[in-house]
Amino acid sequence: MESKIKIILLMLLVVVFSFGCKEENTAEEENLYDREIDLEEKIEEEVELVEEKTGIPSPISGLYASEEKVNRRPIAIMFDNHPKARWQSGLKDAEIVYEFLVEFPYTRYMAIYLINDPELVGPIRSARPYFVTTSLEYDAVYVHVGGSSEAKSYIRSLNLANIDGLSSAKDVFFRKTHKRAPNNMYSSMEVLRDDIERRGYRTIAEYTPFKFNEEDMDLDGENANNVSINYRRNNISEYSYDFEEKLYKRSKDGELHIDESDNTSITAKNIIIQKARTRVVDSQGRLSIDIEGSGEGKYITNGKSMDIKWLKASKNGKTLYYNIDNNEEIRLNPGRTWIQIVENDTDLIIE
C-alpha cells in the first residue's frame, strides 16, 4: 500500500513539474513573441522614417524628394483671389505661397512649385511688378495671364522666362465653365513643364535656398495659436494652429481655405509676416510695394512667434530673414511656408 502511495505521489510531482515547465515555456514564448512584435514595429517605424527622407531636401521647403524633381527649375504661378475665383486648385501643393495686396480691397497669391505637380492649377491671373521681382528670387519661370502695363514692361526688360495665358498656345491654358471669366483660367503642371521645354527655357535654376532645421524645432517665443491679418475691409487672412498635426489651418474672410481639387484644408508649417511700405500709384488703384531694402516682421511656427527683420539688397537678391534679438538668419521648419506681405500699419492679432 505504501509503495502505491509513493508511486501516486511521484506521478503527481511529474504532472505538476511538467505543467510548471509548460507554463514557463508558454510565458517565455509569449515574451519572445512580444519582443518580436516590438522589434517589427520599431523596424517599420525606422523604415517609414527612411522612406520619408528618400532623395534630397528641397531648397524651398526642406521636404525630401527625388533629385530629378529637386534639381529642376521652379515655377511661379499667379493665383486669382477675387471672391468669385475661390476656391483655388493646386494651391495645397505649392511649397511657398505669397499673399500681396493688389487693387483695393483685394489680395492675390503667387505660388512657388518645385517638387509637386498638381493636375490642375488656377484660376491664374495677371502680373504685378512686385510679384515679378519676388519670382526672381527663385529664378522661376513666371506664369500669368496678362498684367499691368508696368509689370509687362518689366517682364520684357528683364527678358524674363514667362508663360502668358494671353499669348500662349490654346492647349496650355483653358477656361473652366464652373466660374465666369476672368476668374476661370486654368492650366496643369505637366502642360506647363512641357511648355517650358518647348520654349527652350533653361530647366535648371540658380538661386539661394532657405535655411532649414534638420528636424522640427519649436521657437522660444510668444504664443501664436491664432493669427489674424486684417489686410483691408472684408479681406482677412487667418491661421489656427492644430496641435496634433503641428500645422496651421488657413481661413480666408471667415471661411476655411480649402483646395478646390479635393476639398482638403490649406495648411502652413511656417508663416512669415513681412511689413513693407505700400502706396497707390495710379487711378486704377494699382500699388507700389517696397520689397527692396529692409523692414520688420514676424516668424511663426509650432504655435509660437518671434520678431524678425528682413533685408533684400537688390531686385535680383534673396530676401533674408533675421532673428531681431541675435541678428542670425532664421531657420525654417521643413514644410510649406506662407509669406504674408502687409502694410506697415496692418492690423495683426497674434495670440
PDB file of C-alpha atoms in Angstrom, residues 95-202:
ATOM      1  CA  GLU A  95       5.906  74.795 -51.291  1.00  0.00           C
ATOM      2  CA  ILE A  96       5.789  78.571 -50.839  1.00  0.00           C
ATOM      3  CA  VAL A  97       2.845  80.928 -51.276  1.00  0.00           C
ATOM      4  CA  TYR A  98       2.992  84.736 -51.164  1.00  0.00           C
ATOM      5  CA  GLU A  99      -0.018  86.916 -50.491  1.00  0.00           C
ATOM      6  CA  PHE A 100       0.237  90.538 -51.673  1.00  0.00           C
ATOM      7  CA  LEU A 101      -2.240  93.360 -51.859  1.00  0.00           C
ATOM      8  CA  VAL A 102      -3.446  94.371 -55.321  1.00  0.00           C
ATOM      9  CA  GLU A 103      -6.170  96.886 -56.216  1.00  0.00           C
ATOM     10  CA  PHE A 104      -8.489  97.761 -53.312  1.00  0.00           C
ATOM     11  CA  PRO A 105      -9.586  95.747 -51.403  1.00  0.00           C
ATOM     12  CA  TYR A 106      -8.202  92.508 -52.824  1.00  0.00           C
ATOM     13  CA  THR A 107      -5.091  90.378 -52.486  1.00  0.00           C
ATOM     14  CA  ARG A 108      -3.521  87.910 -54.893  1.00  0.00           C
ATOM     15  CA  TYR A 109      -1.308  84.850 -54.445  1.00  0.00           C
ATOM     16  CA  MET A 110       1.904  83.748 -56.090  1.00  0.00           C
ATOM     17  CA  ALA A 111       2.698  80.067 -55.529  1.00  0.00           C
ATOM     18  CA  ILE A 112       6.156  78.528 -55.993  1.00  0.00           C
ATOM     19  CA  TYR A 113       6.342  74.895 -57.174  1.00  0.00           C
ATOM     20  CA  LEU A 114       9.328  72.597 -57.366  1.00  0.00           C
ATOM     21  CA  ILE A 115       8.712  69.021 -56.185  1.00  0.00           C
ATOM     22  CA  ASN A 116       4.935  68.739 -56.702  1.00  0.00           C
ATOM     23  CA  ASP A 117       2.971  68.513 -59.947  1.00  0.00           C
ATOM     24  CA  PRO A 118      -0.752  69.183 -59.417  1.00  0.00           C
ATOM     25  CA  GLU A 119      -3.023  68.077 -62.233  1.00  0.00           C
ATOM     26  CA  LEU A 120      -4.933  71.355 -62.176  1.00  0.00           C
ATOM     27  CA  VAL A 121      -3.755  74.853 -61.168  1.00  0.00           C
ATOM     28  CA  GLY A 122      -5.823  78.012 -61.147  1.00  0.00           C
ATOM     29  CA  PRO A 123      -7.581  80.294 -61.546  1.00  0.00           C
ATOM     30  CA  ILE A 124      -4.495  82.056 -62.921  1.00  0.00           C
ATOM     31  CA  ARG A 125      -4.478  85.851 -63.020  1.00  0.00           C
ATOM     32  CA  SER A 126      -2.396  88.836 -64.127  1.00  0.00           C
ATOM     33  CA  ALA A 127       1.052  90.074 -63.137  1.00  0.00           C
ATOM     34  CA  ARG A 128       2.134  92.947 -60.905  1.00  0.00           C
ATOM     35  CA  PRO A 129       5.717  94.308 -60.654  1.00  0.00           C
ATOM     36  CA  TYR A 130       6.345  93.203 -57.047  1.00  0.00           C
ATOM     37  CA  PHE A 131       5.303  89.651 -57.894  1.00  0.00           C
ATOM     38  CA  VAL A 132       7.764  89.655 -60.799  1.00  0.00           C
ATOM     39  CA  THR A 133      10.542  90.892 -58.505  1.00  0.00           C
ATOM     40  CA  THR A 134       9.750  88.157 -55.990  1.00  0.00           C
ATOM     41  CA  SER A 135       9.821  85.445 -58.670  1.00  0.00           C
ATOM     42  CA  LEU A 136      13.416  86.466 -59.457  1.00  0.00           C
ATOM     43  CA  GLU A 137      14.459  85.168 -56.033  1.00  0.00           C
ATOM     44  CA  TYR A 138      13.805  81.627 -57.267  1.00  0.00           C
ATOM     45  CA  ASP A 139      14.986  82.028 -60.859  1.00  0.00           C
ATOM     46  CA  ALA A 140      11.484  80.747 -61.601  1.00  0.00           C
ATOM     47  CA  VAL A 141       9.524  80.540 -64.832  1.00  0.00           C
ATOM     48  CA  TYR A 142       6.746  83.073 -64.215  1.00  0.00           C
ATOM     49  CA  VAL A 143       3.204  82.003 -65.174  1.00  0.00           C
ATOM     50  CA  HIS A 144       0.488  84.652 -65.513  1.00  0.00           C
ATOM     51  CA  VAL A 145      -2.388  85.896 -67.682  1.00  0.00           C
ATOM     52  CA  GLY A 146      -1.530  89.413 -68.832  1.00  0.00           C
ATOM     53  CA  GLY A 147      -0.637  92.090 -66.310  1.00  0.00           C
ATOM     54  CA  SER A 148      -0.393  95.775 -65.552  1.00  0.00           C
ATOM     55  CA  SER A 149       1.476  97.859 -68.136  1.00  0.00           C
ATOM     56  CA  GLU A 150       4.349  98.312 -65.669  1.00  0.00           C
ATOM     57  CA  ALA A 151       4.563  94.569 -64.981  1.00  0.00           C
ATOM     58  CA  LYS A 152       4.545  93.663 -68.686  1.00  0.00           C
ATOM     59  CA  SER A 153       7.226  96.268 -69.401  1.00  0.00           C
ATOM     60  CA  TYR A 154       9.261  94.912 -66.508  1.00  0.00           C
ATOM     61  CA  ILE A 155       8.976  91.339 -67.833  1.00  0.00           C
ATOM     62  CA  ARG A 156      10.188  92.482 -71.275  1.00  0.00           C
ATOM     63  CA  SER A 157      13.106  94.498 -69.905  1.00  0.00           C
ATOM     64  CA  LEU A 158      14.263  91.535 -67.834  1.00  0.00           C
ATOM     65  CA  ASN A 159      13.781  89.127 -70.744  1.00  0.00           C
ATOM     66  CA  LEU A 160      12.102  87.026 -68.087  1.00  0.00           C
ATOM     67  CA  ALA A 161      11.255  83.397 -68.762  1.00  0.00           C
ATOM     68  CA  ASN A 162       7.485  83.584 -68.574  1.00  0.00           C
ATOM     69  CA  ILE A 163       4.333  81.890 -69.857  1.00  0.00           C
ATOM     70  CA  ASP A 164       1.489  84.317 -70.528  1.00  0.00           C
ATOM     71  CA  GLY A 165      -2.035  82.982 -70.932  1.00  0.00           C
ATOM     72  CA  LEU A 166      -2.859  85.786 -73.379  1.00  0.00           C
ATOM     73  CA  SER A 167      -0.195  84.754 -75.881  1.00  0.00           C
ATOM     74  CA  SER A 168       0.262  81.012 -75.308  1.00  0.00           C
ATOM     75  CA  ALA A 169      -0.928  78.093 -77.399  1.00  0.00           C
ATOM     76  CA  LYS A 170      -4.531  77.081 -76.803  1.00  0.00           C
ATOM     77  CA  ASP A 171      -3.514  73.788 -75.203  1.00  0.00           C
ATOM     78  CA  VAL A 172      -1.522  75.495 -72.388  1.00  0.00           C
ATOM     79  CA  PHE A 173      -4.354  77.459 -70.756  1.00  0.00           C
ATOM     80  CA  PHE A 174      -8.077  76.761 -70.738  1.00  0.00           C
ATOM     81  CA  ARG A 175     -11.208  78.200 -69.172  1.00  0.00           C
ATOM     82  CA  LYS A 176     -13.420  76.066 -66.937  1.00  0.00           C
ATOM     83  CA  THR A 177     -17.167  76.562 -67.045  1.00  0.00           C
ATOM     84  CA  HIS A 178     -17.954  76.426 -63.303  1.00  0.00           C
ATOM     85  CA  LYS A 179     -16.726  80.022 -62.923  1.00  0.00           C
ATOM     86  CA  ARG A 180     -17.064  83.099 -65.107  1.00  0.00           C
ATOM     87  CA  ALA A 181     -14.290  84.955 -66.916  1.00  0.00           C
ATOM     88  CA  PRO A 182     -11.907  86.423 -65.949  1.00  0.00           C
ATOM     89  CA  ASN A 183     -11.879  84.195 -62.840  1.00  0.00           C
ATOM     90  CA  ASN A 184     -11.726  80.811 -64.583  1.00  0.00           C
ATOM     91  CA  MET A 185      -8.365  80.410 -66.375  1.00  0.00           C
ATOM     92  CA  TYR A 186      -6.542  77.164 -65.546  1.00  0.00           C
ATOM     93  CA  SER A 187      -3.587  75.011 -66.586  1.00  0.00           C
ATOM     94  CA  SER A 188      -1.728  71.916 -65.321  1.00  0.00           C
ATOM     95  CA  MET A 189       1.821  71.431 -64.126  1.00  0.00           C
ATOM     96  CA  GLU A 190       2.522  68.763 -66.723  1.00  0.00           C
ATOM     97  CA  VAL A 191       1.457  71.094 -69.537  1.00  0.00           C
ATOM     98  CA  LEU A 192       3.472  73.980 -68.111  1.00  0.00           C
ATOM     99  CA  ARG A 193       6.610  71.832 -67.763  1.00  0.00           C
ATOM    100  CA  ASP A 194       6.202  70.666 -71.361  1.00  0.00           C
ATOM    101  CA  ASP A 195       5.780  74.274 -72.497  1.00  0.00           C
ATOM    102  CA  ILE A 196       8.989  75.287 -70.735  1.00  0.00           C
ATOM    103  CA  GLU A 197      10.898  72.732 -72.827  1.00  0.00           C
ATOM    104  CA  ARG A 198       9.040  73.705 -75.993  1.00  0.00           C
ATOM    105  CA  ARG A 199      10.021  77.351 -75.486  1.00  0.00           C
ATOM    106  CA  GLY A 200      13.647  76.392 -74.889  1.00  0.00           C
ATOM    107  CA  TYR A 201      13.825  77.896 -71.407  1.00  0.00           C
ATOM    108  CA  ARG A 202      16.507  76.692 -69.040  1.00  0.00           C
TER     109      ARG A 202
END
